[in-house]
Amino acid sequence: MSEPVLSVRGLKTHFRLRTGTLKAVDGLSFELQAGRVLCIVGESGSGKSVTAQSIMRLIELPGRIVDGDITFRDQDLLALTEHEMEDLRGNRIGMIFQDPMTSLNPVFTIGEQIVETIIAHTGASREQARARAVELMRLVGIPEPEGRLSDYPHQFSGGMRQRVLIAIAIACEPDILIADEPTTALDVTIQAQILRLLSDIQKKLGSAMILITHDLGVVSAMADEVLVMYSGRMVEYGDVKTIFRNPRHPYTLGLLDSIIKLDDSRESELRSISGLPPIPIDPPPGCAFRDRCVKAMDICGEQDPPWIETATGSTAVCHAVEADEAGGGPGAGAAP
Ligand code: SF4
């Protein structure tokens, strides 16, 4: 496989609170290949957004990246100055946030916000940047872009605002696009349009993409690789077909069991994962999922689970998967 465009190794992002240390991301590792889509999936509070903000170096106090490496091409992102990082953000790495209303400045026109981004990163003249802004707005499907440059964010619908944010994120044709739940604040019909647009643009630019979502339907439609997070840690990682056909980690199995499938009968009940995820403030040793896990064993409360390269092709972090692999196969861990 070629050199990854992004490599994250042992990332730990912690928040020092009065009540203890919140380990929002605690030892995360993954790679992103050029032109591929990695979906990071998990429940609220699993550390998905903090992972994205860590890559962009947007963590604010009391949060801090306390350990790990983030390498973009051959650049160590954690060693860059803030000025160097500003140059990289929006230029080589573009980010699309959850809420298009709060991500745009309400007192500047849409045109000013796109044009300023282009000028800041490319040194283009105002006239060139304006022409590029129109081109980008057309590319993301905003009708009559010339006339809309002087509109303010509140004059756009939620879906159109998200298209503007996508236009800003891709203005410099970044190597990596990070989209953090980009459709959460939108109507269902608009969600599908925005996801299709993101997919088309990602393919057109050949960018790699990290798509953060809690929606497994989105994952199955968009992902090449999937990283499942729980309570700040990776629990399973692999290519999308492997994860959907042969989920090995009990949490991944639970997530997949909780969505409707086309071949489900009307009578079949949707299963849910009982309980709630723990808040990882000074977490005790062992597996964070143990109180909700149907396969939990004594060791799960005593030792952190090991990383296991499974025979089915994924990496799972689980004592039961380790025992299962030692026993010679997917067995109890395989999809029903
Ligand atoms: Fe369940 Fe134990 Fe695996 Fe955690 S390590 S998911 S508790 S079997």
mmCIF file of C-alpha atoms and ligand atoms in Angstrom:
data_model
loop_
_atom_site.group_PDB
_atom_site.id
_atom_site.type_symbol
_atom_site.label_atom_id
_atom_site.label_comp_id
_atom_site.label_asym_id
_atom_site.label_seq_id
_atom_site.Cartn_x
_atom_site.Cartn_y
_atom_site.Cartn_z
ATOM 1 C CA MET A 1 0.000 0.000 0.000
ATOM 2 C CA SER A 2 1.201 3.546 -0.744
ATOM 3 C CA GLU A 3 2.313 6.031 1.915
ATOM 4 C CA PRO A 4 -0.692 7.263 3.908
ATOM 5 C CA VAL A 5 -1.634 10.898 3.512
ATOM 6 C CA LEU A 6 -2.370 11.033 7.255
ATOM 7 C CA SER A 7 -1.060 8.881 10.049
ATOM 8 C CA VAL A 8 -2.298 9.104 13.631
ATOM 9 C CA ARG A 9 -0.331 7.158 16.247
ATOM 10 C CA GLY A 10 -1.241 6.763 19.904
ATOM 11 C CA LEU A 11 -3.189 10.037 20.021
ATOM 12 C CA LYS A 12 -4.296 11.075 23.495
ATOM 13 C CA THR A 13 -6.371 14.214 23.984
ATOM 14 C CA HIS A 14 -7.319 14.813 27.586
ATOM 15 C CA PHE A 15 -9.263 17.513 29.404
ATOM 16 C CA ARG A 16 -8.233 18.469 32.939
ATOM 17 C CA LEU A 17 -11.472 19.051 34.831
ATOM 18 C CA ARG A 18 -12.061 19.779 38.482
ATOM 19 C CA THR A 19 -13.571 16.321 38.824
ATOM 20 C CA GLY A 20 -10.610 14.543 37.182
ATOM 21 C CA THR A 21 -9.079 13.924 33.758
ATOM 22 C CA LEU A 22 -11.536 13.372 30.926
ATOM 23 C CA LYS A 23 -9.780 11.064 28.480
ATOM 24 C CA ALA A 24 -11.775 12.111 25.416
ATOM 25 C CA VAL A 25 -9.338 10.370 23.052
ATOM 26 C CA ASP A 26 -7.040 7.830 24.626
ATOM 27 C CA GLY A 27 -4.526 6.048 22.437
ATOM 28 C CA LEU A 28 -6.056 6.257 18.971
ATOM 29 C CA SER A 29 -4.131 5.052 15.897
ATOM 30 C CA PHE A 30 -5.153 4.894 12.266
ATOM 31 C CA GLU A 31 -4.011 5.736 8.745
ATOM 32 C CA LEU A 32 -5.779 7.499 5.905
ATOM 33 C CA GLN A 33 -4.795 6.678 2.337
ATOM 34 C CA ALA A 34 -5.021 9.188 -0.512
ATOM 35 C CA GLY A 35 -8.396 9.236 -2.240
ATOM 36 C CA ARG A 36 -10.056 7.009 0.393
ATOM 37 C CA VAL A 37 -12.968 7.686 2.729
ATOM 38 C CA LEU A 38 -12.557 6.742 6.381
ATOM 39 C CA CYS A 39 -15.740 6.867 8.432
ATOM 40 C CA ILE A 40 -15.325 7.301 12.173
ATOM 41 C CA VAL A 41 -18.440 6.016 13.868
ATOM 42 C CA GLY A 42 -19.651 5.821 17.459
ATOM 43 C CA GLU A 43 -22.166 7.201 19.923
ATOM 44 C CA SER A 44 -22.120 10.792 21.208
ATOM 45 C CA GLY A 45 -19.159 11.288 23.519
ATOM 46 C CA SER A 46 -17.070 8.530 21.939
ATOM 47 C CA GLY A 47 -14.333 10.990 20.943
ATOM 48 C CA LYS A 48 -15.068 11.329 17.214
ATOM 49 C CA SER A 49 -15.221 15.124 17.068
ATOM 50 C CA VAL A 50 -12.296 15.548 19.472
ATOM 51 C CA THR A 51 -10.275 13.360 17.097
ATOM 52 C CA ALA A 52 -11.081 15.716 14.204
ATOM 53 C CA GLN A 53 -10.329 18.796 16.284
ATOM 54 C CA SER A 54 -7.028 17.241 17.400
ATOM 55 C CA ILE A 55 -5.971 16.675 13.782
ATOM 56 C CA MET A 56 -6.815 20.317 13.020
ATOM 57 C CA ARG A 57 -5.111 21.429 16.266
ATOM 58 C CA LEU A 58 -8.307 23.151 17.384
ATOM 59 C CA ILE A 59 -8.363 21.770 20.924
ATOM 60 C CA GLU A 60 -8.902 24.523 23.476
ATOM 61 C CA LEU A 61 -8.032 24.538 27.178
ATOM 62 C CA PRO A 62 -8.688 22.733 29.448
ATOM 63 C CA GLY A 63 -8.128 20.212 26.627
ATOM 64 C CA ARG A 64 -4.641 19.245 25.499
ATOM 65 C CA ILE A 65 -3.029 16.703 23.219
ATOM 66 C CA VAL A 66 -0.900 14.914 25.801
ATOM 67 C CA ASP A 67 0.655 12.174 23.687
ATOM 68 C CA GLY A 68 0.900 10.683 20.215
ATOM 69 C CA ASP A 69 1.864 11.710 16.692
ATOM 70 C CA ILE A 70 -0.151 13.172 13.852
ATOM 71 C CA THR A 71 1.726 13.090 10.546
ATOM 72 C CA PHE A 72 0.360 14.732 7.418
ATOM 73 C CA ARG A 73 2.446 13.556 4.478
ATOM 74 C CA ASP A 74 5.929 14.094 5.998
ATOM 75 C CA GLN A 75 4.909 16.913 8.346
ATOM 76 C CA ASP A 76 4.608 16.395 12.084
ATOM 77 C CA LEU A 77 1.463 18.438 12.775
ATOM 78 C CA LEU A 78 2.094 18.582 16.502
ATOM 79 C CA ALA A 79 5.468 20.268 15.904
ATOM 80 C CA LEU A 80 4.126 23.046 13.632
ATOM 81 C CA THR A 81 3.782 26.605 14.914
ATOM 82 C CA GLU A 82 0.274 28.043 15.101
ATOM 83 C CA HIS A 83 1.091 30.218 12.092
ATOM 84 C CA GLU A 84 2.173 27.173 10.037
ATOM 85 C CA MET A 85 -0.933 25.332 11.160
ATOM 86 C CA GLU A 86 -3.170 28.231 10.097
ATOM 87 C CA ASP A 87 -1.652 27.991 6.656
ATOM 88 C CA LEU A 88 -2.390 24.266 6.491
ATOM 89 C CA ARG A 89 -5.982 24.536 7.709
ATOM 90 C CA GLY A 90 -8.359 25.321 4.892
ATOM 91 C CA ASN A 91 -5.514 24.898 2.449
ATOM 92 C CA ARG A 92 -4.186 21.304 2.607
ATOM 93 C CA ILE A 93 -6.767 20.081 5.140
ATOM 94 C CA GLY A 94 -10.335 21.376 4.846
ATOM 95 C CA MET A 95 -12.957 20.938 7.513
ATOM 96 C CA ILE A 96 -16.737 20.970 7.342
ATOM 97 C CA PHE A 97 -18.435 21.396 10.702
ATOM 98 C CA GLN A 98 -21.788 20.117 12.023
ATOM 99 C CA ASP A 99 -23.754 23.302 12.190
ATOM 100 C CA PRO A 100 -23.591 25.520 9.109
ATOM 101 C CA MET A 101 -25.291 28.456 10.890
ATOM 102 C CA THR A 102 -22.733 28.807 13.656
ATOM 103 C CA SER A 103 -19.790 28.032 11.353
ATOM 104 C CA LEU A 104 -20.472 31.039 9.109
ATOM 105 C CA ASN A 105 -20.008 34.593 10.340
ATOM 106 C CA PRO A 106 -23.466 36.235 10.327
ATOM 107 C CA VAL A 107 -22.108 39.765 9.779
ATOM 108 C CA PHE A 108 -20.191 39.045 6.552
ATOM 109 C CA THR A 109 -21.691 38.169 3.187
ATOM 110 C CA ILE A 110 -21.245 34.676 1.793
ATOM 111 C CA GLY A 111 -19.082 36.148 -0.977
ATOM 112 C CA GLU A 112 -16.754 37.875 1.497
ATOM 113 C CA GLN A 113 -16.314 34.663 3.476
ATOM 114 C CA ILE A 114 -15.409 32.549 0.446
ATOM 115 C CA VAL A 115 -13.277 35.265 -1.176
ATOM 116 C CA GLU A 116 -11.267 35.931 2.023
ATOM 117 C CA THR A 117 -10.460 32.232 2.371
ATOM 118 C CA ILE A 118 -9.207 32.089 -1.203
ATOM 119 C CA ILE A 119 -7.103 35.246 -0.835
ATOM 120 C CA ALA A 120 -5.648 34.118 2.519
ATOM 121 C CA HIS A 121 -4.469 30.775 1.160
ATOM 122 C CA THR A 122 -3.634 31.453 -2.473
ATOM 123 C CA GLY A 123 -2.626 35.105 -2.676
ATOM 124 C CA ALA A 124 -5.088 35.556 -5.558
ATOM 125 C CA SER A 125 -6.297 39.072 -6.383
ATOM 126 C CA ARG A 126 -9.790 40.037 -5.176
ATOM 127 C CA GLU A 127 -11.077 39.782 -8.727
ATOM 128 C CA GLN A 128 -9.578 36.320 -9.260
ATOM 129 C CA ALA A 129 -10.887 35.178 -5.877
ATOM 130 C CA ARG A 130 -14.375 36.447 -6.707
ATOM 131 C CA ALA A 131 -14.373 34.520 -9.984
ATOM 132 C CA ARG A 132 -13.197 31.402 -8.129
ATOM 133 C CA ALA A 133 -15.921 31.897 -5.485
ATOM 134 C CA VAL A 134 -18.571 31.924 -8.200
ATOM 135 C CA GLU A 135 -17.044 28.795 -9.735
ATOM 136 C CA LEU A 136 -17.063 27.034 -6.347
ATOM 137 C CA MET A 137 -20.648 28.034 -5.572
ATOM 138 C CA ARG A 138 -21.694 26.639 -8.919
ATOM 139 C CA LEU A 139 -19.746 23.441 -8.233
ATOM 140 C CA VAL A 140 -21.580 22.878 -4.948
ATOM 141 C CA GLY A 141 -24.973 23.483 -6.579
ATOM 142 C CA ILE A 142 -25.888 27.010 -5.464
ATOM 143 C CA PRO A 143 -28.097 28.474 -8.196
ATOM 144 C CA GLU A 144 -27.319 31.913 -9.646
ATOM 145 C CA PRO A 145 -24.082 32.259 -7.676
ATOM 146 C CA GLU A 146 -23.156 35.721 -8.971
ATOM 147 C CA GLY A 147 -26.331 37.169 -7.468
ATOM 148 C CA ARG A 148 -25.947 35.343 -4.161
ATOM 149 C CA LEU A 149 -22.417 36.467 -3.344
ATOM 150 C CA SER A 150 -23.775 39.564 -1.591
ATOM 151 C CA ASP A 151 -26.305 37.632 0.521
ATOM 152 C CA TYR A 152 -25.776 37.020 4.235
ATOM 153 C CA PRO A 153 -25.868 33.548 5.836
ATOM 154 C CA HIS A 154 -29.389 34.071 7.249
ATOM 155 C CA GLN A 155 -30.668 34.472 3.676
ATOM 156 C CA PHE A 156 -29.637 30.884 2.894
ATOM 157 C CA SER A 157 -31.449 27.703 3.938
ATOM 158 C CA GLY A 158 -29.624 25.160 6.133
ATOM 159 C CA GLY A 159 -28.773 22.975 3.146
ATOM 160 C CA MET A 160 -27.511 25.941 1.118
ATOM 161 C CA ARG A 161 -25.383 27.122 4.064
ATOM 162 C CA GLN A 162 -23.821 23.685 4.264
ATOM 163 C CA ARG A 163 -23.058 23.924 0.529
ATOM 164 C CA VAL A 164 -21.303 27.232 1.224
ATOM 165 C CA LEU A 165 -19.203 25.585 3.929
ATOM 166 C CA ILE A 166 -18.295 22.815 1.515
ATOM 167 C CA ALA A 167 -17.299 25.460 -1.058
ATOM 168 C CA ILE A 168 -15.024 27.104 1.538
ATOM 169 C CA ALA A 169 -13.536 23.758 2.597
ATOM 170 C CA ILE A 170 -12.672 22.766 -0.976
ATOM 171 C CA ALA A 171 -11.583 26.226 -2.154
ATOM 172 C CA CYS A 172 -7.921 25.199 -2.198
ATOM 173 C CA GLU A 173 -8.518 21.602 -3.304
ATOM 174 C CA PRO A 174 -7.260 20.092 -0.025
ATOM 175 C CA ASP A 175 -5.522 16.722 0.271
ATOM 176 C CA ILE A 176 -7.844 15.855 3.143
ATOM 177 C CA LEU A 177 -11.438 16.818 3.832
ATOM 178 C CA ILE A 178 -12.723 16.302 7.350
ATOM 179 C CA ALA A 179 -16.512 16.366 7.636
ATOM 180 C CA ASP A 180 -17.819 16.259 11.199
ATOM 181 C CA GLU A 181 -21.451 15.082 11.145
ATOM 182 C CA PRO A 182 -22.058 17.402 8.168
ATOM 183 C CA THR A 183 -25.750 16.572 7.846
ATOM 184 C CA THR A 184 -26.861 16.394 11.485
ATOM 185 C CA ALA A 185 -28.569 19.798 11.449
ATOM 186 C CA LEU A 186 -30.365 19.208 8.111
ATOM 187 C CA ASP A 187 -33.690 17.697 6.966
ATOM 188 C CA VAL A 188 -33.526 14.074 5.848
ATOM 189 C CA THR A 189 -34.051 14.868 2.154
ATOM 190 C CA ILE A 190 -31.340 17.546 2.224
ATOM 191 C CA GLN A 191 -28.996 15.160 4.065
ATOM 192 C CA ALA A 192 -28.983 12.801 1.085
ATOM 193 C CA GLN A 193 -28.215 15.655 -1.335
ATOM 194 C CA ILE A 194 -25.331 16.932 0.780
ATOM 195 C CA LEU A 195 -23.819 13.468 1.174
ATOM 196 C CA ARG A 196 -24.048 12.867 -2.580
ATOM 197 C CA LEU A 197 -22.404 16.245 -3.186
ATOM 198 C CA LEU A 198 -19.597 15.453 -0.736
ATOM 199 C CA SER A 199 -19.013 12.086 -2.355
ATOM 200 C CA ASP A 200 -18.950 13.593 -5.887
ATOM 201 C CA ILE A 201 -16.547 16.352 -4.838
ATOM 202 C CA GLN A 202 -14.252 13.987 -2.961
ATOM 203 C CA LYS A 203 -13.972 11.793 -6.054
ATOM 204 C CA LYS A 204 -13.532 14.766 -8.383
ATOM 205 C CA LEU A 205 -10.718 16.285 -6.303
ATOM 206 C CA GLY A 206 -9.198 12.919 -5.402
ATOM 207 C CA SER A 207 -9.008 14.075 -1.782
ATOM 208 C CA ALA A 208 -8.973 11.683 1.129
ATOM 209 C CA MET A 209 -11.900 12.173 3.491
ATOM 210 C CA ILE A 210 -12.580 11.554 7.157
ATOM 211 C CA LEU A 211 -16.329 11.453 7.640
ATOM 212 C CA ILE A 212 -17.541 11.506 11.222
ATOM 213 C CA THR A 213 -21.005 10.117 11.774
ATOM 214 C CA HIS A 214 -23.180 8.088 14.106
ATOM 215 C CA ASP A 215 -25.276 6.884 11.148
ATOM 216 C CA LEU A 216 -24.385 3.419 9.890
ATOM 217 C CA GLY A 217 -26.463 3.984 6.748
ATOM 218 C CA VAL A 218 -24.107 6.826 5.853
ATOM 219 C CA VAL A 219 -21.122 4.600 6.633
ATOM 220 C CA SER A 220 -22.295 1.820 4.314
ATOM 221 C CA ALA A 221 -22.907 4.319 1.496
ATOM 222 C CA MET A 222 -19.729 6.356 1.812
ATOM 223 C CA ALA A 223 -16.895 4.497 3.557
ATOM 224 C CA ASP A 224 -13.901 2.621 2.239
ATOM 225 C CA GLU A 225 -12.619 2.050 5.768
ATOM 226 C CA VAL A 226 -14.434 2.198 9.102
ATOM 227 C CA LEU A 227 -13.110 3.030 12.554
ATOM 228 C CA VAL A 228 -15.507 2.311 15.407
ATOM 229 C CA MET A 229 -14.888 4.332 18.582
ATOM 230 C CA TYR A 230 -16.179 3.826 22.091
ATOM 231 C CA SER A 231 -15.391 5.961 25.111
ATOM 232 C CA GLY A 232 -12.338 7.599 23.552
ATOM 233 C CA ARG A 233 -10.795 4.447 22.135
ATOM 234 C CA MET A 234 -10.849 2.491 18.922
ATOM 235 C CA VAL A 235 -12.728 -0.792 19.282
ATOM 236 C CA GLU A 236 -12.712 -2.010 15.676
ATOM 237 C CA TYR A 237 -11.092 -0.911 12.416
ATOM 238 C CA GLY A 238 -11.191 -2.368 8.942
ATOM 239 C CA ASP A 239 -12.507 -2.023 5.415
ATOM 240 C CA VAL A 240 -16.227 -1.379 5.170
ATOM 241 C CA LYS A 241 -17.168 -4.760 3.659
ATOM 242 C CA THR A 242 -15.296 -6.647 6.356
ATOM 243 C CA ILE A 243 -16.852 -4.621 9.159
ATOM 244 C CA PHE A 244 -20.400 -4.983 7.816
ATOM 245 C CA ARG A 245 -20.117 -8.666 6.836
ATOM 246 C CA ASN A 246 -17.970 -9.872 9.707
ATOM 247 C CA PRO A 247 -18.193 -7.525 12.663
ATOM 248 C CA ARG A 248 -16.099 -8.995 15.484
ATOM 249 C CA HIS A 249 -16.246 -6.564 18.376
ATOM 250 C CA PRO A 250 -19.372 -6.921 20.562
ATOM 251 C CA TYR A 251 -19.992 -3.159 20.331
ATOM 252 C CA THR A 252 -19.863 -3.191 16.515
ATOM 253 C CA LEU A 253 -22.209 -6.189 16.534
ATOM 254 C CA GLY A 254 -24.576 -4.265 18.813
ATOM 255 C CA LEU A 255 -24.518 -1.191 16.566
ATOM 256 C CA LEU A 256 -25.259 -3.253 13.465
ATOM 257 C CA ASP A 257 -28.025 -5.164 15.256
ATOM 258 C CA SER A 258 -29.727 -1.891 16.094
ATOM 259 C CA ILE A 259 -30.366 -0.794 12.488
ATOM 260 C CA ILE A 260 -33.184 -1.896 10.203
ATOM 261 C CA LYS A 261 -32.117 -4.193 7.360
ATOM 262 C CA LEU A 262 -33.958 -4.665 4.096
ATOM 263 C CA ASP A 263 -34.591 -8.367 4.774
ATOM 264 C CA ASP A 264 -35.975 -7.795 8.307
ATOM 265 C CA SER A 265 -39.546 -9.057 8.663
ATOM 266 C CA ARG A 266 -42.213 -6.722 10.043
ATOM 267 C CA GLU A 267 -42.373 -8.783 13.224
ATOM 268 C CA SER A 268 -38.657 -8.756 13.926
ATOM 269 C CA GLU A 269 -37.683 -6.528 16.836
ATOM 270 C CA LEU A 270 -34.905 -4.000 16.644
ATOM 271 C CA ARG A 271 -32.328 -4.734 19.307
ATOM 272 C CA SER A 272 -30.588 -1.988 21.185
ATOM 273 C CA ILE A 273 -27.461 -1.927 23.327
ATOM 274 C CA SER A 274 -28.636 -1.658 26.925
ATOM 275 C CA GLY A 275 -27.183 0.991 29.206
ATOM 276 C CA LEU A 276 -25.257 4.151 28.431
ATOM 277 C CA PRO A 277 -21.609 4.783 27.587
ATOM 278 C CA PRO A 278 -19.500 5.798 30.597
ATOM 279 C CA ILE A 279 -18.007 9.293 30.824
ATOM 280 C CA PRO A 280 -14.273 8.563 30.621
ATOM 281 C CA ILE A 281 -13.149 10.641 33.632
ATOM 282 C CA ASP A 282 -10.199 8.809 35.211
ATOM 283 C CA PRO A 283 -11.526 5.502 33.824
ATOM 284 C CA PRO A 284 -10.542 2.331 35.691
ATOM 285 C CA PRO A 285 -8.447 -0.305 33.886
ATOM 286 C CA GLY A 286 -10.200 -2.770 31.645
ATOM 287 C CA CYS A 287 -12.700 -2.484 28.832
ATOM 288 C CA ALA A 288 -14.987 0.568 28.925
ATOM 289 C CA PHE A 289 -17.776 -1.447 27.274
ATOM 290 C CA ARG A 290 -17.863 -4.215 29.888
ATOM 291 C CA ASP A 291 -21.046 -3.092 31.706
ATOM 292 C CA ARG A 292 -23.001 -3.301 28.439
ATOM 293 C CA CYS A 293 -21.265 -6.274 26.859
ATOM 294 C CA VAL A 294 -22.981 -9.640 26.517
ATOM 295 C CA LYS A 295 -19.591 -11.378 26.276
ATOM 296 C CA ALA A 296 -17.880 -9.709 29.237
ATOM 297 C CA MET A 297 -15.525 -11.910 31.268
ATOM 298 C CA ASP A 298 -13.656 -11.305 34.535
ATOM 299 C CA ILE A 299 -10.499 -10.234 32.693
ATOM 300 C CA CYS A 300 -12.466 -7.444 30.941
ATOM 301 C CA GLY A 301 -12.673 -5.536 34.221
ATOM 302 C CA GLU A 302 -9.018 -6.109 35.087
ATOM 303 C CA GLN A 303 -6.915 -5.583 31.962
ATOM 304 C CA ASP A 304 -7.165 -3.294 28.958
ATOM 305 C CA PRO A 305 -8.216 -5.389 25.964
ATOM 306 C CA PRO A 306 -5.504 -6.257 23.415
ATOM 307 C CA TRP A 307 -5.426 -5.204 19.753
ATOM 308 C CA ILE A 308 -6.120 -8.310 17.682
ATOM 309 C CA GLU A 309 -5.583 -8.666 13.926
ATOM 310 C CA THR A 310 -8.492 -10.981 13.184
ATOM 311 C CA ALA A 311 -8.608 -13.805 10.658
ATOM 312 C CA THR A 312 -11.524 -12.007 9.009
ATOM 313 C CA GLY A 313 -9.383 -8.955 8.250
ATOM 314 C CA SER A 314 -10.301 -6.308 10.826
ATOM 315 C CA THR A 315 -8.483 -5.120 13.917
ATOM 316 C CA ALA A 316 -10.575 -5.565 17.068
ATOM 317 C CA VAL A 317 -9.683 -4.518 20.597
ATOM 318 C CA CYS A 318 -11.315 -7.159 22.755
ATOM 319 C CA HIS A 319 -10.537 -10.043 25.125
ATOM 320 C CA ALA A 320 -13.347 -12.184 23.690
ATOM 321 C CA VAL A 321 -12.038 -11.722 20.151
ATOM 322 C CA GLU A 322 -8.563 -12.691 21.357
ATOM 323 C CA ALA A 323 -9.951 -15.906 22.909
ATOM 324 C CA ASP A 324 -11.984 -16.549 19.803
ATOM 325 C CA GLU A 325 -8.993 -16.149 17.492
ATOM 326 C CA ALA A 326 -6.886 -18.394 19.731
ATOM 327 C CA GLY A 327 -9.675 -20.964 19.442
ATOM 328 C CA GLY A 328 -9.213 -20.994 15.702
ATOM 329 C CA GLY A 329 -11.785 -18.757 14.091
ATOM 330 C CA PRO A 330 -14.516 -16.158 14.119
ATOM 331 C CA GLY A 331 -16.890 -18.521 15.974
ATOM 332 C CA ALA A 332 -19.045 -16.650 18.407
ATOM 333 C CA GLY A 333 -17.776 -13.319 17.193
ATOM 334 C CA ALA A 334 -18.959 -13.685 13.594
ATOM 335 C CA ALA A 335 -22.065 -12.125 12.171
ATOM 336 C CA PRO A 336 -25.228 -14.159 12.829
HETATM 337 FE FE1 SF4 B 1 -16.815 -7.284 25.891
HETATM 338 FE FE2 SF4 B 1 -14.621 -7.901 27.206
HETATM 339 FE FE3 SF4 B 1 -14.521 -7.509 24.596
HETATM 340 FE FE4 SF4 B 1 -14.902 -5.493 26.246
HETATM 341 S S1 SF4 B 1 -13.075 -6.749 26.095
HETATM 342 S S2 SF4 B 1 -15.997 -5.867 24.370
HETATM 343 S S3 SF4 B 1 -16.156 -6.417 27.816
HETATM 344 S S4 SF4 B 1 -15.608 -9.139 25.683
#
